Coordinates of C-alpha atoms in Angstrom, one line a residue:
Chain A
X1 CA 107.6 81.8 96.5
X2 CA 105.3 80.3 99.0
X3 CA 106.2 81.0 102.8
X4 CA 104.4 80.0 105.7
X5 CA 104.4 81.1 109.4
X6 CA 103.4 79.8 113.0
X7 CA 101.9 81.7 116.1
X8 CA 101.3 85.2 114.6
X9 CA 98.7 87.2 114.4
X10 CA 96.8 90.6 113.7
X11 CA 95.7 92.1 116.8
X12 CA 94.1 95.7 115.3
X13 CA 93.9 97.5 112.0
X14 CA 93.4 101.4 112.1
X15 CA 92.8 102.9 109.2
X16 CA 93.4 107.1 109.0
X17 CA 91.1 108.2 105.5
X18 CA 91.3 112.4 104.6
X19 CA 88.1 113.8 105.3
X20 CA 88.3 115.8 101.6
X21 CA 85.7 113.7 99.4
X22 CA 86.2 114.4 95.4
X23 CA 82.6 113.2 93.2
X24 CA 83.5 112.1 89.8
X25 CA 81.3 113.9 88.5
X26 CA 83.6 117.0 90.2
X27 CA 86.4 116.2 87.7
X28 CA 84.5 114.8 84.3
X29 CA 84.9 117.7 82.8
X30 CA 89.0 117.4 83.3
X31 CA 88.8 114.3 80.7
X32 CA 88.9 114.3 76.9
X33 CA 85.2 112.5 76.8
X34 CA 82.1 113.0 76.3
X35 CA 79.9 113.3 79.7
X36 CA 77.9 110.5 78.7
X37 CA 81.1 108.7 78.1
X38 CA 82.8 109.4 81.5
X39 CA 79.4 108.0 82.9
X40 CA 79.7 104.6 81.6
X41 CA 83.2 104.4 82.8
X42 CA 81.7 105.2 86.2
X43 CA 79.1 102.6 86.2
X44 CA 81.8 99.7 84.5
X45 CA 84.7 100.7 87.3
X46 CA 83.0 101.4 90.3
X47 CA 84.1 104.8 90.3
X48 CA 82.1 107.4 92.4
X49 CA 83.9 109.2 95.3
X50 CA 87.5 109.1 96.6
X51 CA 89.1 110.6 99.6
X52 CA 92.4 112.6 98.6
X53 CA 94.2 115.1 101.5
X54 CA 95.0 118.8 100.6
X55 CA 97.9 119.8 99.7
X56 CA 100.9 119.4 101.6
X57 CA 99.7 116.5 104.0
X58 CA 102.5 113.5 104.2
X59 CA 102.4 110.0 104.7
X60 CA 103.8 110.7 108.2
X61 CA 100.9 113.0 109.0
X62 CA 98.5 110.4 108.7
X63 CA 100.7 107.8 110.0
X64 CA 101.3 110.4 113.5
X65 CA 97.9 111.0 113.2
X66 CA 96.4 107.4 113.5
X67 CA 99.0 106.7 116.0
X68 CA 98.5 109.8 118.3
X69 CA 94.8 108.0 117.9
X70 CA 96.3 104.6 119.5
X71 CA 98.8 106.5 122.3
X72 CA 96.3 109.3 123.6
X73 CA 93.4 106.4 123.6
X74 CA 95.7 104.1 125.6
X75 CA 95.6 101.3 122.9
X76 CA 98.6 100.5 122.6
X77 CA 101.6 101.9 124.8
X78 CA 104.8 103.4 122.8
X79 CA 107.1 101.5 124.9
X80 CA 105.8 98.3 123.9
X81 CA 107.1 98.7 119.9
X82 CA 109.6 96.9 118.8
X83 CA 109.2 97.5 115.2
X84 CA 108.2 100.2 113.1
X85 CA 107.6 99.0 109.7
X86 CA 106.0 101.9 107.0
X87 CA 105.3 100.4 103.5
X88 CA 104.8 103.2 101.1
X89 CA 105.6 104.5 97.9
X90 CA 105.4 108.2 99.1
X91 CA 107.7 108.8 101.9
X92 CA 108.1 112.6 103.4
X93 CA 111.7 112.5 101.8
X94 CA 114.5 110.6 99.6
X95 CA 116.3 110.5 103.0
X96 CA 115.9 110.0 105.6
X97 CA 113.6 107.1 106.2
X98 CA 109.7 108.3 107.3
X99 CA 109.4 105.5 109.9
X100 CA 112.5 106.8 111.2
X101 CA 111.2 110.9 111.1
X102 CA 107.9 109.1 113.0
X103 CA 109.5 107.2 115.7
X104 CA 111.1 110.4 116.7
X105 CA 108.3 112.6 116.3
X106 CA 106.7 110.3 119.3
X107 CA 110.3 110.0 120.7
X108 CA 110.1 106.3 121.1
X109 CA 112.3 104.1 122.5
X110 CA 115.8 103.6 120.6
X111 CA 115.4 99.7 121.2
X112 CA 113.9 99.4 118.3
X113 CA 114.0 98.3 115.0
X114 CA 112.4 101.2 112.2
X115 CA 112.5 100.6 108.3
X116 CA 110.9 101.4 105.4
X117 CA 109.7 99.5 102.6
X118 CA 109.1 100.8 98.7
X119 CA 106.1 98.8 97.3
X120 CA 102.3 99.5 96.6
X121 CA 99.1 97.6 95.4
X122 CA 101.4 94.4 97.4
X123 CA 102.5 96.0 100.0
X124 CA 100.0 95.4 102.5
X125 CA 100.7 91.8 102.4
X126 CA 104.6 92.8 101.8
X127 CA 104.5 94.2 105.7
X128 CA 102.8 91.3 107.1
X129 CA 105.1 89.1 106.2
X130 CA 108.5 91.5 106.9
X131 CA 106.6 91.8 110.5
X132 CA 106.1 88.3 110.7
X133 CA 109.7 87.7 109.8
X134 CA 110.7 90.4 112.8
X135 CA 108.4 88.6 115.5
X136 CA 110.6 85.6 115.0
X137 CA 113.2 87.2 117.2
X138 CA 113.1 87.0 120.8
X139 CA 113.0 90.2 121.5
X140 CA 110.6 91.4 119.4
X141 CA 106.5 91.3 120.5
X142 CA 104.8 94.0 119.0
X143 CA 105.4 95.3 115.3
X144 CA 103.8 98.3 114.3
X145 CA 103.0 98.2 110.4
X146 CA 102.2 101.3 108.9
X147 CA 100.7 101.4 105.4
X148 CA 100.8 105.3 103.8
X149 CA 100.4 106.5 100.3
X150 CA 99.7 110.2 99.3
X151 CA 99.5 109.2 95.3
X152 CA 96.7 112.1 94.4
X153 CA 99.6 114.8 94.3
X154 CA 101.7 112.5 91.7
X155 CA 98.7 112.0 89.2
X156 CA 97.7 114.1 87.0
X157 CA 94.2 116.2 87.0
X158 CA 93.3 115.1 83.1
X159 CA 94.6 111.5 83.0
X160 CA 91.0 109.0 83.1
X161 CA 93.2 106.0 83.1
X162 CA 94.5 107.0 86.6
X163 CA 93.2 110.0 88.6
X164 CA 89.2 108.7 88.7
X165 CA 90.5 106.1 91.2
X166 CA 93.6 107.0 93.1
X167 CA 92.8 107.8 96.9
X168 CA 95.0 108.5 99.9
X169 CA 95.1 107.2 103.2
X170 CA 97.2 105.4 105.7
X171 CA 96.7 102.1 108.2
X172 CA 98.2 101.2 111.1
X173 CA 98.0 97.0 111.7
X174 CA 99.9 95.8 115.1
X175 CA 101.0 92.4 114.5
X176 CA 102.4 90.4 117.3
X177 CA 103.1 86.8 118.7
X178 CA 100.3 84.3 119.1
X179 CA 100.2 81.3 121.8
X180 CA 97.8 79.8 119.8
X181 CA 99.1 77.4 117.3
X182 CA 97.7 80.0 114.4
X183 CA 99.1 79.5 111.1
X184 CA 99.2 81.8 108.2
X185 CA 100.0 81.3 104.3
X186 CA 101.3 83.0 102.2
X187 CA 102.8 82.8 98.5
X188 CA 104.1 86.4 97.0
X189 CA 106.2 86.8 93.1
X190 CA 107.8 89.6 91.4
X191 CA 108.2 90.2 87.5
X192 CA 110.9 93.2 87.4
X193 CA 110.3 92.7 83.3
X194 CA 107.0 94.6 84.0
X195 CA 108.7 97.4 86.1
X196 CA 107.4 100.0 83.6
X197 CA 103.6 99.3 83.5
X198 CA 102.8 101.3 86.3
X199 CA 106.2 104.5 87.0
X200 CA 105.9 107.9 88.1
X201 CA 109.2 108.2 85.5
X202 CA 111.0 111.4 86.6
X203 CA 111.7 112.8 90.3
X204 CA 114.8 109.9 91.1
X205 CA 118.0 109.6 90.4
X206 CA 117.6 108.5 87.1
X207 CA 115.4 111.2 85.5
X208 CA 115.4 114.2 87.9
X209 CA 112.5 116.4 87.9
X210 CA 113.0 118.9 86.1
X211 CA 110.3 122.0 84.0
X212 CA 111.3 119.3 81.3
X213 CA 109.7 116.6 83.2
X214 CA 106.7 118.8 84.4
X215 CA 105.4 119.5 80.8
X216 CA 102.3 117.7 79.8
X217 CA 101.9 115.8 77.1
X218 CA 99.1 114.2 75.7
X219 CA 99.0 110.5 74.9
X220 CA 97.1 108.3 72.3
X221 CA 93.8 108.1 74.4
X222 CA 93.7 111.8 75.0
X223 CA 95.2 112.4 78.7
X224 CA 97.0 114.8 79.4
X225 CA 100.1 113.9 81.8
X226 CA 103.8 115.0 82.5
X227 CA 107.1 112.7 83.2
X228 CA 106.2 113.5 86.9
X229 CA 103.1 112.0 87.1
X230 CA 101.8 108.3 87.3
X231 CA 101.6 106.5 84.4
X232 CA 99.8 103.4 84.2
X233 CA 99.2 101.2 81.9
X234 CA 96.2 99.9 82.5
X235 CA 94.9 97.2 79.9
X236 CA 98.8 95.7 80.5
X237 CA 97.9 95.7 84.0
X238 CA 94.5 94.0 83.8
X239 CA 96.0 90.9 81.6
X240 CA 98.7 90.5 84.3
X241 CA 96.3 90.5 87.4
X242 CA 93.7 88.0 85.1
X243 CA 96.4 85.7 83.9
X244 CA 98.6 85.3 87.5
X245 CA 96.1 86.0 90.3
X246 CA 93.5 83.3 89.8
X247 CA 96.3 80.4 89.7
X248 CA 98.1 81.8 92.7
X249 CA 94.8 82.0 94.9
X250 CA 94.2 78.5 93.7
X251 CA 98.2 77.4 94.7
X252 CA 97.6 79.1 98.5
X253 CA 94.1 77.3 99.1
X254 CA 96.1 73.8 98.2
X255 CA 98.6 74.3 100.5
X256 CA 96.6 76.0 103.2
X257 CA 93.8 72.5 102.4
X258 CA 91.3 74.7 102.4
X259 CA 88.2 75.0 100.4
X260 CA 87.0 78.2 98.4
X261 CA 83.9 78.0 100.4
X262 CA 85.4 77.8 103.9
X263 CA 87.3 80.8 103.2
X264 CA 84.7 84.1 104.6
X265 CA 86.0 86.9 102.7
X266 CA 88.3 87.5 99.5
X267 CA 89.5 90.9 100.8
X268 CA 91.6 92.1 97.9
X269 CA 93.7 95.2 96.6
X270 CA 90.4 97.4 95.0
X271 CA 91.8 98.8 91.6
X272 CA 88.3 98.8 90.0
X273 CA 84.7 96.8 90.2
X274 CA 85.1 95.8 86.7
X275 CA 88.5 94.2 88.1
X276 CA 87.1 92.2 90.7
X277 CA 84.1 90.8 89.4
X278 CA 86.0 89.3 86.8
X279 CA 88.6 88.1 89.3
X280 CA 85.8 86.0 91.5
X281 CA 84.1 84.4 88.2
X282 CA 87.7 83.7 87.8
X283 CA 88.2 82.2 90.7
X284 CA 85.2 80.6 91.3
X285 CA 83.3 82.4 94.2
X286 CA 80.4 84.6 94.7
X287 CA 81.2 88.1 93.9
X288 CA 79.7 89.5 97.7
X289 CA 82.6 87.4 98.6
X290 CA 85.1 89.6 97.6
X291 CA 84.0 93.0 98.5
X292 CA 84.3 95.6 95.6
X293 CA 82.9 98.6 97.3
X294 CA 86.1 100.4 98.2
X295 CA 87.5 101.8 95.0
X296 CA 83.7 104.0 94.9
X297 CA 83.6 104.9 98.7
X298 CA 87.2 106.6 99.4
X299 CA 89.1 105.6 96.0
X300 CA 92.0 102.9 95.3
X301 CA 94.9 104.1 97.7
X302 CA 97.4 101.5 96.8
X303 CA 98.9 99.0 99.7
X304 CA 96.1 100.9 102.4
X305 CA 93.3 99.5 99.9
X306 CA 93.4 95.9 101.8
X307 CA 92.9 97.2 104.9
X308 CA 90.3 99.7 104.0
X309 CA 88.5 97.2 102.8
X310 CA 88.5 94.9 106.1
X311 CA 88.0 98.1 108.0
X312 CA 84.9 99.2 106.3
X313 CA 83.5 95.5 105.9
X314 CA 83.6 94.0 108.9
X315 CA 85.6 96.3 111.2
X316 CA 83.2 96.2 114.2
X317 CA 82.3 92.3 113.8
X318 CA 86.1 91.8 113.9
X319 CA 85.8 92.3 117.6
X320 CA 83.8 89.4 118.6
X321 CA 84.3 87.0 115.6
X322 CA 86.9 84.7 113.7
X323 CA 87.1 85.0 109.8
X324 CA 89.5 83.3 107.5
X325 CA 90.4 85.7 105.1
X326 CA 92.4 85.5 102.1
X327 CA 94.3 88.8 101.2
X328 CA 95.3 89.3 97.4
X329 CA 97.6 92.2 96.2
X330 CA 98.6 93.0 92.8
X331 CA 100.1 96.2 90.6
X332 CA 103.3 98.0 90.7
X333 CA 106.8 96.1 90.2
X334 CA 105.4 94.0 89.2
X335 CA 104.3 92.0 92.3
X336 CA 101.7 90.0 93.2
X337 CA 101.1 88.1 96.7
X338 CA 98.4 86.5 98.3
X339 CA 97.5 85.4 102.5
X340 CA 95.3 83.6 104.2
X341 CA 95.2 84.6 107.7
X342 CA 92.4 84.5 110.3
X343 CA 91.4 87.4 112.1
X344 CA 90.0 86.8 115.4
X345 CA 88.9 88.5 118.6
X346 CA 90.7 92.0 117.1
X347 CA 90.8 95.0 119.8
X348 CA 90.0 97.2 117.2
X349 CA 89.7 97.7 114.0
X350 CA 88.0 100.8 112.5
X351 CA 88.4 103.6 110.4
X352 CA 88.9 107.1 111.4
X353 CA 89.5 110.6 109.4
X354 CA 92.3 113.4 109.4
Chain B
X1 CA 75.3 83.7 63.8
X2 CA 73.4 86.1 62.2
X3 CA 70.8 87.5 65.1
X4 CA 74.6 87.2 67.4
X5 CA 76.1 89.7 65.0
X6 CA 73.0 91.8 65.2
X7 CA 73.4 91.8 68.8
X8 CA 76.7 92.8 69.0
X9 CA 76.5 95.7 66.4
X10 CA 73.6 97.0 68.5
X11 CA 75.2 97.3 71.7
X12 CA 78.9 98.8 69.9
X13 CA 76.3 101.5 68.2
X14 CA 75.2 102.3 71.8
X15 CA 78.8 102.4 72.9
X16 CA 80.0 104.6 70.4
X17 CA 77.3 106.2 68.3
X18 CA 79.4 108.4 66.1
X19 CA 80.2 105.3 64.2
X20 CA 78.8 102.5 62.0
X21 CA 79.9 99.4 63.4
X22 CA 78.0 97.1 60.7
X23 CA 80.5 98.3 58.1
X24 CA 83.5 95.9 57.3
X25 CA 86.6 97.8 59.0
X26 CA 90.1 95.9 59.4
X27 CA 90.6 97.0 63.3
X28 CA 88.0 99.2 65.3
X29 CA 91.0 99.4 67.7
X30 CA 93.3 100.4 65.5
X31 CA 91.2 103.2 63.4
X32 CA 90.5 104.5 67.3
X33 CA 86.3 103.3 67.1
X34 CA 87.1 101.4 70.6
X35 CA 89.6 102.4 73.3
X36 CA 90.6 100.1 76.1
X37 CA 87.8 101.5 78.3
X38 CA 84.8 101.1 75.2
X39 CA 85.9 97.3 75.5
X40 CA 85.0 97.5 79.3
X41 CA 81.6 98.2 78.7
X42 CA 81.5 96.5 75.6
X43 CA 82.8 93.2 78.2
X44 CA 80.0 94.2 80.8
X45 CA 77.3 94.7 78.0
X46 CA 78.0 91.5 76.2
X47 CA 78.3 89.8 79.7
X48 CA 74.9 91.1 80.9
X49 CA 73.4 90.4 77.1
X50 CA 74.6 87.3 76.9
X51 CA 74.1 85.7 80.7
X52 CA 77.8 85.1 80.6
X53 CA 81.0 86.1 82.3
X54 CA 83.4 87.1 79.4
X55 CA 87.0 85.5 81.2
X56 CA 89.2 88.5 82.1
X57 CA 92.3 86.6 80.1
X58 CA 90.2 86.8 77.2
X59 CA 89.9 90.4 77.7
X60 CA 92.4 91.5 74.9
X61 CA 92.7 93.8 72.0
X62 CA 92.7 91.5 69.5
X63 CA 89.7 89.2 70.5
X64 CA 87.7 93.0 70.3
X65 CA 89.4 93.7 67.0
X66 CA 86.4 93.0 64.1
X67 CA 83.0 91.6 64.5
X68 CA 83.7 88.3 63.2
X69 CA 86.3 88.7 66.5
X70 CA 84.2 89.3 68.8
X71 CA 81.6 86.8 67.3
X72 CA 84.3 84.1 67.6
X73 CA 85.0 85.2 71.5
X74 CA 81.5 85.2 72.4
X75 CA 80.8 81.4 70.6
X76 CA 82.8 80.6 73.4
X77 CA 80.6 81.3 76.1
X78 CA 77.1 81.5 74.5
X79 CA 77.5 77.7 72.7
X80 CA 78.5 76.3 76.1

């Protein structure tokens, strides 16, 4: 579905990274490989370090954290949100919603509009657009879009396929109305036939947790994982994001008549190195186009891995500059969606740690 | 053909020296001498041997299966 909007725009990106840093080389022994083994799926994926958050930290902890950040720096003023939007995968509870449990935490107005939304590797681009949708109302300026996931607790210590790359983390991206005739593409798609390539199977309604669901098993490769942990599939996953990425980045840069050249960065969901390279000979551009440095810095933490990327790319320049991005997200539902939006003149746009 | 296959059988050896890769098998996937992740490298290794870029949609099991497989995959790219 392609879907394209007028006078919006990204005025500051905030991105809230734990301070605990995990080597893989800390967990190699964990896996059913050899050492040399573990090393060459280091250097092929871009693994190295990853930032997860000890135990018992929320999303909404590092949401309230970045956004006491924003109040107590006089950023951005509580009583100008309208709209609390939190994408996430790993809210504090089944109920009640955790952009609800944060706009009372900071006792914010009750004007206001809070919701949650259930999606990952998309969900960065997933907000955007449900904020750009809100800021077509009147009475809505200033959307507050909080990306949070907490995935290291739900993977398990002595699964390779998963646990070498899953970071936390958590941004915070206002979004408001532009007088400038900006205009932003988009084009997103869902395969709900794929639902099961990447599930955490037990701890809903339909499988309960349960000391059932906590024993681990081990699978054909050698992990080790229970029905409560993350499961991903990960050579089903790779096909998918070869064979439907590519054509939609293609499908956006016809509609938006741009070039692959005039676009400045690919900034795209950071899986793995291995990944992305083959994504931009795919595609057709340099690979220092589409940064790939994430996944090794602070690890892959799921709908925050966009903005982590901008932040730690060109955060600072962001402040004095215009860039023409294009935003790609792809994994879990499946769902897949793509932006091209400039970012321009930002009032800040950085990363901080909890 | 032949110094291609010689290649190929080099850098699997390096990938998983417990095993003879020069030996006719039905399905090194299969019989468990590559996993998903040995065909990662394998991908970069050929793609660094070879001055190519291996297409990830060509990045399936059963292109990785035999020799002659991956022979035919890589005619692909090198006899461009």
């Amino acid at each position: 579905m392609d879907l394209k909007f007028k006078n919006k725009k990204i005025t500051g990106i905030l991105t809230v990274l734990p301070k605990r840093e995990i080597l893989f080389e800390d967990e190699m022994g964990n896996y059913n490989f050899s050492i040399q083994k573990s090393l060459k799926l280091k250097s092929a994926m871009g693994y190295n370090k990853k930032r997860i958050v000890e135990e018992g930290t929320t999303s909404s902890d590092l949401c309230v954290f970045g956004l006491n950040y924003l109040f107590e720096n006089k950023i951005i003023k509580k009583e100008d949100i309208d709209a609390l939007i939190l994408v996430t995968q790993t809210p504090d509870y089944i109920m009640p919603p955790t952009s609800n449990i944060i706009q009372g935490h900071f006792n914010l107005k009750q004007d206001m509009i809070c919701m949650d939304i259930n999606q990952g590797c998309s969900g960065y681009i997933l907000g955007l657009i449900q904020s750009f949708m809100l800021l077509g109302q009147d009475n809505i300026n200033k959307v507050v879009l909080l990306n949070a996931d907490v995935l290291s607790p739900k993977v398990s210590k002595k699964d390779r396929n998963s646990n070498p790359l899953i970071g936390d983390g958590a941004s915070i991206t206002i979004v408001e109305k532009d007088l400038e005739n900006s205009k932003i593409f988009c084009s997103v798609k869902m395969d709900g036939k794929g639902a099961n390539v990447l599930e955490i199977p037990a701890g809903g309604a339909r499988l309960p947790s349960s000391n059932e669901t906590a024993i681990l098993k081990e699978d054909r490769s050698g992990n080790f994982r229970s029905q409560n942990h993350l499961v991903m599939k990960g050579d089903i996953v790779f096909n998918f994001v070869q064979k439907e990425v590519p054509p939609m980045i293609e499908a956006i840069l016809k509609k938006a008549k741009l070039t692959k050249d005039e676009i400045d960065f690919y900034m795209f969901h950071q899986p793995n190195k291995f990944m992305l390279n083959k994504l931009a000979d795919k595609i057709g551009i340099s690979r220092e186009k589409m940064p790939s440095n994430i996944v090794g810095k602070y690890g892959n933490s799921s709908g925050v891995s966009i903005p982590v990327t901008i932040s730690d790319n060109i955060g600072n320049k962001t402040l004095n500059n215009k860039y023409k991005l294009c935003l790609s997200g792809f994994g879990v539902g499946l769902t897949w969606a793509s932006m091209i939006i400039d970012l321009e003149n930002l009032n800040f746009c950085k990363i901080i740690e909890y | 053909m032949a110094s291609l296959k010689i290649k190929i059988v080099k850098i699997l050896n390096e990938i998983r020296p417990e095993f003879d890769f020069s030996e006719p098998i039905d399905n090194f996937i299969e019989v468990g001498m590559l996993d998903s992740f040995d065909v990662v490298t394998l991908v970069t290794s050929l793609d660094e041997e070879f001055k190519i870029s291996i297409d990830g949609v060509d990045i399936l099991p059963e292109n990785f299966a035999t020799l002659e497989c991956i022979v035919d995959l890589l005619k692909k790219y090198v006899d461009k």
